[in-house]
Short mmCIF file of C-alpha atoms in Angstrom, two decimals:
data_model
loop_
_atom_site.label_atom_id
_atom_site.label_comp_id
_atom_site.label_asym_id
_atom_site.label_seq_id
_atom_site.Cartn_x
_atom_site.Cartn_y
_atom_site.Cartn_z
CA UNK X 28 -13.83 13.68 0.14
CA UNK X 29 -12.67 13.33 -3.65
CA UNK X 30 -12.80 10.19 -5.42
CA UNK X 31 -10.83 8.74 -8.01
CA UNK X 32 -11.28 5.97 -10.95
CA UNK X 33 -9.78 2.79 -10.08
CA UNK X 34 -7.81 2.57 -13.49
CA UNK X 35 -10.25 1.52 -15.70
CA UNK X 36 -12.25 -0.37 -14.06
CA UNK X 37 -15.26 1.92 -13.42
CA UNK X 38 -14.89 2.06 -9.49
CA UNK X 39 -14.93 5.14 -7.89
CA UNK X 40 -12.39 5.15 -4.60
CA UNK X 41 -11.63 7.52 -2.13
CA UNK X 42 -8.72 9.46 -2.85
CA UNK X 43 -8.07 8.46 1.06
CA UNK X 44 -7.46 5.25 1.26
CA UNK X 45 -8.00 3.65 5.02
CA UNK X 46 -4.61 1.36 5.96
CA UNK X 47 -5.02 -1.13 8.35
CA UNK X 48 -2.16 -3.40 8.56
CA UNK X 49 -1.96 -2.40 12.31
CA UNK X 50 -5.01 -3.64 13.89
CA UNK X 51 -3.88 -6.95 15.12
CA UNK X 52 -0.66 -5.74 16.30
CA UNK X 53 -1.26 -2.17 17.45
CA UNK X 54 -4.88 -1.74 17.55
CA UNK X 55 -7.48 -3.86 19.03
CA UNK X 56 -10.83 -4.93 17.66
CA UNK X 57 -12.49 -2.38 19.03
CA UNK X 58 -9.89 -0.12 17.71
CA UNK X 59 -10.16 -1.31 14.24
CA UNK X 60 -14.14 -1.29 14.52
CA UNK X 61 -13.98 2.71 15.60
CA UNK X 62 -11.44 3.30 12.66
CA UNK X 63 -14.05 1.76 9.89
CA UNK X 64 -16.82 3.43 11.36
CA UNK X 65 -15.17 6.91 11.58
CA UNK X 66 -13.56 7.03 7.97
CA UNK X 67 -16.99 5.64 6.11
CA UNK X 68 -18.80 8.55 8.07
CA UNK X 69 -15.58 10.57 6.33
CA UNK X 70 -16.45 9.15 2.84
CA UNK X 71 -12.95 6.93 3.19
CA UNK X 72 -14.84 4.20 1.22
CA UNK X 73 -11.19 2.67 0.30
CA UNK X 74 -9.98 -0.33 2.59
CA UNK X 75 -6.50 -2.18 1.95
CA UNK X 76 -5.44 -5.02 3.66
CA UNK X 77 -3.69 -8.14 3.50
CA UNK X 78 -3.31 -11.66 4.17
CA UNK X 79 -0.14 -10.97 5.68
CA UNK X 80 -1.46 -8.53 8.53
CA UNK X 81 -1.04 -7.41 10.94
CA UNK X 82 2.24 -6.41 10.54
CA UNK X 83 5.06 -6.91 11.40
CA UNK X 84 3.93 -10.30 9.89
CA UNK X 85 4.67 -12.97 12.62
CA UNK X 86 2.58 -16.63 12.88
CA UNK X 87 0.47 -15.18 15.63
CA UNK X 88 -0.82 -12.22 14.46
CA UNK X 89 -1.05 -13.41 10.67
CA UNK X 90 -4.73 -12.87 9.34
CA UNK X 91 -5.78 -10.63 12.03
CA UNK X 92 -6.76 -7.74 10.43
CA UNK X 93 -8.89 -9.47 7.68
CA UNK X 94 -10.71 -11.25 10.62
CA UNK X 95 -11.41 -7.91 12.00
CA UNK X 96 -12.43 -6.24 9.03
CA UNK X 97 -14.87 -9.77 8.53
CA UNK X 98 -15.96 -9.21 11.55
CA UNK X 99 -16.71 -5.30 11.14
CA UNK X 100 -18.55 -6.62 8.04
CA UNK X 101 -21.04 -9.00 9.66
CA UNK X 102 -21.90 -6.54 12.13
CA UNK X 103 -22.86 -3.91 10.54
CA UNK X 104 -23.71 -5.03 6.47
CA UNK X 105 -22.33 -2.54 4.85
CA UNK X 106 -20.25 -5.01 2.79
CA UNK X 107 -21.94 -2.62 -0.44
CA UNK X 108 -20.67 0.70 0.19
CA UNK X 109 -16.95 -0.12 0.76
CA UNK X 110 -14.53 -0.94 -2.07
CA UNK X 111 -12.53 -3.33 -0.22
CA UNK X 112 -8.63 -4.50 -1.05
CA UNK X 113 -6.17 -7.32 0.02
CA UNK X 114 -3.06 -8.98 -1.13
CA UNK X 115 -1.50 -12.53 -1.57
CA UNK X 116 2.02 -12.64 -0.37
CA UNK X 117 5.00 -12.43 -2.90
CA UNK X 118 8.32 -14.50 -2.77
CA UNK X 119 8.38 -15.59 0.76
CA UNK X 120 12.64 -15.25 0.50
CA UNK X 121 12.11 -11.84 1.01
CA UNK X 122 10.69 -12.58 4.63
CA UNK X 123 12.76 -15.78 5.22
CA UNK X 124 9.96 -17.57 3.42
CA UNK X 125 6.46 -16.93 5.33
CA UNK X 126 5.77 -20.93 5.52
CA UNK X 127 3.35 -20.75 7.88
CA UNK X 128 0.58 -19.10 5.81
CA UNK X 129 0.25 -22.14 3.55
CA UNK X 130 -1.63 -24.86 4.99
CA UNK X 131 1.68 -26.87 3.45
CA UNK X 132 4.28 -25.19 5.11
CA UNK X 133 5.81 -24.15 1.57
CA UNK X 134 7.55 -20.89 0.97
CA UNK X 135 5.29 -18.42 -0.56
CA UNK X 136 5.21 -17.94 -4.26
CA UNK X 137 2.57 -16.43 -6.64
CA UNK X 138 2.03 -20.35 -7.88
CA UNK X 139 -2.05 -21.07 -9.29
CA UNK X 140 -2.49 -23.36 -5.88
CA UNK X 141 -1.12 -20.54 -3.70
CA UNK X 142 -2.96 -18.15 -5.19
CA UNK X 143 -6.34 -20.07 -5.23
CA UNK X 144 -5.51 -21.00 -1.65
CA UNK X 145 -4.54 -17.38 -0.76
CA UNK X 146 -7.76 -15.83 -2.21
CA UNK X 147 -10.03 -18.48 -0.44
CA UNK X 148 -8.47 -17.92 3.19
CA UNK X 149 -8.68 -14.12 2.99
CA UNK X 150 -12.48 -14.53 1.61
CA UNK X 151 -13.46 -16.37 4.76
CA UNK X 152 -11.21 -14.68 7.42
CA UNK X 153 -13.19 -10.91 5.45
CA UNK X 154 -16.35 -12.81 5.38
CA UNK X 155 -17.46 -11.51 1.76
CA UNK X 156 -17.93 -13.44 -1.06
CA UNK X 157 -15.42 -11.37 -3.36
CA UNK X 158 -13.17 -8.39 -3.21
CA UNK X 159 -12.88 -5.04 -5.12
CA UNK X 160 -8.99 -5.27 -5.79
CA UNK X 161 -6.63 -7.99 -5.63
CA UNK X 162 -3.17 -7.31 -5.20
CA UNK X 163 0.41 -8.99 -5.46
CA UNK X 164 2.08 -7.92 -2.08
CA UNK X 165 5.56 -7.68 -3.49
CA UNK X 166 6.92 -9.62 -7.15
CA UNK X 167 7.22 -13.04 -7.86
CA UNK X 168 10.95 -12.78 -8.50
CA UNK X 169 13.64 -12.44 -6.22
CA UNK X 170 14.10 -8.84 -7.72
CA UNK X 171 15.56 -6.36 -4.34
CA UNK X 172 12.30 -4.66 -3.04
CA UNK X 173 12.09 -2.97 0.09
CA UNK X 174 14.24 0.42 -0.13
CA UNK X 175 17.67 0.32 -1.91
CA UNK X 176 19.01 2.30 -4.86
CA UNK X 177 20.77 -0.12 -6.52
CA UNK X 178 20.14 -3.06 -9.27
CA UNK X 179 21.62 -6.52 -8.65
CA UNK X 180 20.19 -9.20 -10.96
CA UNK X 181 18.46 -12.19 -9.80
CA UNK X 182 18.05 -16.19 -11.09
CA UNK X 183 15.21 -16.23 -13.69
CA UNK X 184 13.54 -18.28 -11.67
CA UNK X 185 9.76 -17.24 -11.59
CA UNK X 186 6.06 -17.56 -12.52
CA UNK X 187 5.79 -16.30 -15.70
CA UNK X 188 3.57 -13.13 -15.93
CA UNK X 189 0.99 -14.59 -18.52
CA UNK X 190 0.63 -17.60 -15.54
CA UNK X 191 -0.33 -15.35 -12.64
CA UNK X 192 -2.51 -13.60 -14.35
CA UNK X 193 -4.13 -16.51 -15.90
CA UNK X 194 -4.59 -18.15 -11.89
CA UNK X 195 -6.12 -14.79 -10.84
CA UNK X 196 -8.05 -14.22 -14.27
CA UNK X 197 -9.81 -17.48 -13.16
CA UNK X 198 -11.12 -16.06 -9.48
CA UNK X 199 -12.05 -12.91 -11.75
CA UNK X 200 -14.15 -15.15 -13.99
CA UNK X 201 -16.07 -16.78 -10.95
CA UNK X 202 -16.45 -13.37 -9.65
CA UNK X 203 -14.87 -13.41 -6.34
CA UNK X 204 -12.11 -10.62 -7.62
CA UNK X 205 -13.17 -7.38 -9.47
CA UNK X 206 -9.48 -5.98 -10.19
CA UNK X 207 -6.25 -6.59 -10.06
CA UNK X 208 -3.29 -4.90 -9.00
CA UNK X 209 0.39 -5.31 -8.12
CA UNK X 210 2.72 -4.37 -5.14
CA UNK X 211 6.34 -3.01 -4.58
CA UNK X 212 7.01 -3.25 -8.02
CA UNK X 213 9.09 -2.14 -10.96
CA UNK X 214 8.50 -0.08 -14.24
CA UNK X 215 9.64 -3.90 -16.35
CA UNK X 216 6.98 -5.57 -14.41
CA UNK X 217 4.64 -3.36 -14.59
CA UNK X 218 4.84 -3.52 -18.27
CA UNK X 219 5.08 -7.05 -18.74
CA UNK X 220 1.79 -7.43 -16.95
CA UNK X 221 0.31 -5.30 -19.41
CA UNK X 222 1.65 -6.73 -22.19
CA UNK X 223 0.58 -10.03 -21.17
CA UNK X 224 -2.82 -9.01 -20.64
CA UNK X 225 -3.07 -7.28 -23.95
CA UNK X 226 -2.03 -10.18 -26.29
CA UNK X 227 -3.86 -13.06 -24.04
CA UNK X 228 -6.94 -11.23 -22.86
CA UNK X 229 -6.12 -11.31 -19.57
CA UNK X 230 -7.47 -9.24 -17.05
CA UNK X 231 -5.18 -5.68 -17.18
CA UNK X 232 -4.02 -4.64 -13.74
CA UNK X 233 -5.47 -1.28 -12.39
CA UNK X 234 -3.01 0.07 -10.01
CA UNK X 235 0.49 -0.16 -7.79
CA UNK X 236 0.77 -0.11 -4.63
CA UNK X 237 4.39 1.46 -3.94
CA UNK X 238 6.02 3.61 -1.03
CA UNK X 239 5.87 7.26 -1.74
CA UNK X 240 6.50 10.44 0.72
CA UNK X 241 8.50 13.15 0.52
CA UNK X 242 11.54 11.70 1.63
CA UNK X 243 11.35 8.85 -1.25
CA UNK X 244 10.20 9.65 -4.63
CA UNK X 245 11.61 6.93 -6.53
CA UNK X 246 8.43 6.43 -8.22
CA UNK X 247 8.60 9.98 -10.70
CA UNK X 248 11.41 8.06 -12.17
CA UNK X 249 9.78 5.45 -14.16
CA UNK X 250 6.55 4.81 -12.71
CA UNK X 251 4.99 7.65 -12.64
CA UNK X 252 4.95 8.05 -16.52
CA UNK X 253 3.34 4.74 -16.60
CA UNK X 254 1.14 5.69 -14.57
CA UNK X 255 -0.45 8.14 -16.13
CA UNK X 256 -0.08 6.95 -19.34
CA UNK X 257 -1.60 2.99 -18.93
CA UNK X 258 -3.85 4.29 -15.81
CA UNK X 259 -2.45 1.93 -13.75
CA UNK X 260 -2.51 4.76 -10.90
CA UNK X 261 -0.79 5.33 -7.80
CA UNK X 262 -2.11 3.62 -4.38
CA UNK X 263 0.96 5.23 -1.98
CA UNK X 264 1.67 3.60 1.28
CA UNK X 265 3.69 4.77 3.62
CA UNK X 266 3.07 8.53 3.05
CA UNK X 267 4.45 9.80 6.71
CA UNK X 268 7.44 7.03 6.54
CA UNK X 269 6.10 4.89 8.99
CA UNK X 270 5.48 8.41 11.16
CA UNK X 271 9.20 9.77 10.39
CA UNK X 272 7.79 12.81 8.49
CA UNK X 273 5.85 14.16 12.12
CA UNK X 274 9.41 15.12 13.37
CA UNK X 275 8.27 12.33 16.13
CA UNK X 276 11.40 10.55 16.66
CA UNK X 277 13.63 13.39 16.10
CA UNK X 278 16.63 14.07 18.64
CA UNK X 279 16.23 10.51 19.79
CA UNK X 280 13.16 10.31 20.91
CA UNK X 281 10.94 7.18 20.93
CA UNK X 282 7.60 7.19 22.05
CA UNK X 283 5.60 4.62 23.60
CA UNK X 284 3.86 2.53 21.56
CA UNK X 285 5.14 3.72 18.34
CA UNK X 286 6.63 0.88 15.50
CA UNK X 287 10.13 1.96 16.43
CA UNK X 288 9.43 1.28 20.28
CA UNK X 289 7.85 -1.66 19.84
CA UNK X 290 9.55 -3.37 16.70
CA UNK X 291 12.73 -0.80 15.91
CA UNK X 292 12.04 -1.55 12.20
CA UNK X 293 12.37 1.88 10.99
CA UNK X 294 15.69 1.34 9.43
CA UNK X 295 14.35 2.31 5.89
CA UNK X 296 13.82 5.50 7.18
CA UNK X 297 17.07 6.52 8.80
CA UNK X 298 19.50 6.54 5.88
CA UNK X 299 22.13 9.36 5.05
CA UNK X 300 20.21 12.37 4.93
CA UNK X 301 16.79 11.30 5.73
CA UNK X 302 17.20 13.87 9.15
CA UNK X 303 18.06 16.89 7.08
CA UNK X 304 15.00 16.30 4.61
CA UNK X 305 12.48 15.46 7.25
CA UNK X 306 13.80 18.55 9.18
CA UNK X 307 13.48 20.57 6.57
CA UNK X 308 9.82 19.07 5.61
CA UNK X 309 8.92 19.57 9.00
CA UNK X 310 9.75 22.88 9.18
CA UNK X 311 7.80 24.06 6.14
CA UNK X 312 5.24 22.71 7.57
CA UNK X 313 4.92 24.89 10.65
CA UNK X 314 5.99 27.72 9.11
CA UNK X 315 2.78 27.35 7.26
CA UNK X 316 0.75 26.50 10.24
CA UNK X 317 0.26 22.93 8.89
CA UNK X 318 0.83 19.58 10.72
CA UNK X 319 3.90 18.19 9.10
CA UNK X 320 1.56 14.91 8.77
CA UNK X 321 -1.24 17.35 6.72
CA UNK X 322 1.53 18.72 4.43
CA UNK X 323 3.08 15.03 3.74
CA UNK X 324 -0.13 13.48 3.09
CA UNK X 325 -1.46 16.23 0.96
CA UNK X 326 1.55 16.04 -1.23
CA UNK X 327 0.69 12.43 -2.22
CA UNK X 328 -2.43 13.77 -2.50
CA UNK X 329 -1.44 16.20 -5.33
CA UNK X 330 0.39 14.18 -7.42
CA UNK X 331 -1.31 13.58 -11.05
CA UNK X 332 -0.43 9.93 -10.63
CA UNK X 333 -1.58 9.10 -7.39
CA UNK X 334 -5.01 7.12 -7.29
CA UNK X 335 -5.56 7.52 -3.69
CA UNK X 336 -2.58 7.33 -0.69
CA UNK X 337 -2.84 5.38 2.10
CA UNK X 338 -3.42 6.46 5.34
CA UNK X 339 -2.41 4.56 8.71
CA UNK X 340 -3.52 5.34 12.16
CA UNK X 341 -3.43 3.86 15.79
CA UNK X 342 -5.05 6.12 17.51
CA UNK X 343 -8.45 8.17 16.64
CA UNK X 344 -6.83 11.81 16.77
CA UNK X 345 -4.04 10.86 14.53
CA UNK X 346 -7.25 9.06 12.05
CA UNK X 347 -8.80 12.22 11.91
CA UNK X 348 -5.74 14.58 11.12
CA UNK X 349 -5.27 12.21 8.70
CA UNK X 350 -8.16 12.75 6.95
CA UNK X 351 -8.47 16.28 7.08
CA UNK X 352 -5.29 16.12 5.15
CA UNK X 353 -7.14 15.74 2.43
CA UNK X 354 -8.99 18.78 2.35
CA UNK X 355 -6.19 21.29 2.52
CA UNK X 356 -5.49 23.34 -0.77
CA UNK X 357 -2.15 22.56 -2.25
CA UNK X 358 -0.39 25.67 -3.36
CA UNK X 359 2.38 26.95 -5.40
CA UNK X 360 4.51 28.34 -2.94
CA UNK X 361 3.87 24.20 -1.10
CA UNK X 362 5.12 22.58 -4.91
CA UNK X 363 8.30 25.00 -5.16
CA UNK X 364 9.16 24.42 -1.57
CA UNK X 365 8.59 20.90 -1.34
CA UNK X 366 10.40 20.22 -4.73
CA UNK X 367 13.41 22.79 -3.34
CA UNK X 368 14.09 20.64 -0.58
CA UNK X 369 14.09 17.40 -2.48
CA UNK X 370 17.27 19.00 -4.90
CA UNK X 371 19.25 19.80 -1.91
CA UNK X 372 18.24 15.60 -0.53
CA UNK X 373 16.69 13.76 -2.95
CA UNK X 374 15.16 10.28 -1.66
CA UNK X 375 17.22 9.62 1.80
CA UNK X 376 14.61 6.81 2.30
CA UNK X 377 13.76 4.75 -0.80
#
């Protein structure tokens, strides 16, 4: 396993990074406990989660994959050799307004009280006393997030950028957050965060957590520059498109237990196009003798701006080609293919 700098923060993290936002939905305890035991034995020493999971986020099932994780944690104290991640919920409009994670019944916001009461909750359900990275799940304004590839402006109604950084800076000062990092967002905010933290010493966010595969590569536009540039790398999710990019659902098929079976929220991931690219991805897989989930994740993998992609599994086999994904040679015949195919459809699936 390779590792990576968390921005520049000092942290080393496993270019692999272990999802988990389906334990608690998909995957039991047990599940999730086999998963965290496998990928540290794998060097995955890279956990995200959220306060949100498991997802889809629903009432019931909100909080159940921190608890898990917490509970992994207790058993076996190895709380030191993971570099652990969550996330506080953005604008709750985006989900029709996610009132039941605060104790209040408000609509989520990145607000100082929500945050401080976000942070607390997810350090008790994780049993730790702090956590590696600290993410915003999605932005504070009501800017379109979730595929699209088109602008419509929003009210400029918002916490101000200086303000959430000053409500986490103060979690970072008592030590229960290392880092900080943002979510689904845009080259603007991105920016603005860093400007912010520049000329008010605030505490400078260390990566972005955005969807990147093949079939949506948004993120070269602006981001990726950025990227580079302020080290404010890459953490990809979604690298098979939600397990599009296997050729698994192709011709109409739908198998049991997969997200589309059981909550037929793949629509991001069926746009015009998005069959001819992942086709055409699949087949350069196999012509290569590569699982079409190796050659997705190992693109992510090779990208100079990617700090470490995101990995989700629900069973064990699908875990482990997962991670062996990362230890395929990316070649120049891969790059010219890959990028060949993404002329003739670019991003079906932002």
């Amino acid at each position: 396993m390779n590792y990576s700098e968390l921005g520049r923060t000092g942290l080393k993290v496993s270019r692999c990074c272990l999802g988990t936002m389906t334990w608690g939905s998909q995957n039991t305890e047990a599940e999730a406990h086999a998963q965290m035991d496998y990928a540290l034995e794998r060097g995955v020493n890279f956990w995200d989660t959220a306060e949100m999971y498991a997802s889809p986020p629903t009432p019931e099932t909100q909080g159940s994959t921190e608890r898990y994780i917490g509970s992994w944690l207790k058993k076996t104290g190895k709380r030191d050799q993971i570099v652990l991640a969550s996330k506080v919920a953005g604008r709750g409009s985006a989900f029709g307004g996610l009132t039941w994670l605060r104790q209040d019944g408000a609509s989520t916001r990145h607000t100082r009280a929500q945050i401080d009461e976000a942070v607390e909750n997810s350090l008790k359900r994780l049993n730790t006393d702090y956590l590696d990275l600290y993410q915003l799940h999605w932005p504070d304004r009501a800017v379109r997030v979730f595929g699209g590839q088109t602008y419509k402006d929003y009210d400029q109604d918002y916490e101000t950028f200086g303000d959430i950084l000053e409500a986490l800076d103060a979690h970072v000062k008592k030590g229960t957050i290392r880092a900080l990092g943002v979510s689904n967002e845009f080259p603007w905010g991105v920016m603005k965060f860093l400007e912010e933290s520049k000329t008010r010493g605030l505490p400078r966010i260390a990566s972005i957590q955005n969807a990147y595969h093949l079939a949506n590569r948004t993120f070269e536009y602006g981001l990726a520059e950025i990227a580079l540039r302020e080290d404010v790398g890459l953490l990809a999710y979604s690298p098979l498109a939600q397990g599009a990019l296997t050729g698994k659902y192709f011709d109409g098929a739908l198998p049991a237990g997969s997200r589309k079976a059981l909550y037929n929220r793949m629509q991001r991931y069926e746009g015009p196009g998005a069959e001819f690219a992942m086709r055409a991805y699949v087949d350069l897989a196999r012509a290569h003798g590569l699982d079409p989930a190796a050659l997705a994740l190992k693109f992510c993998d090779a990208r100079p701006f990617v700090t470490a992609t995101i990995i989700g599994a629900t069973s064990m086999a699908q875990l482990k080609t997962n991670i062996d994904a990362f230890d395929l040679d990316w070649t120049d015949e891969l790059e010219k293919a890959v990028n060949a195919i993404h002329v003739a459809q670019p991003n079906p699936c932002p």
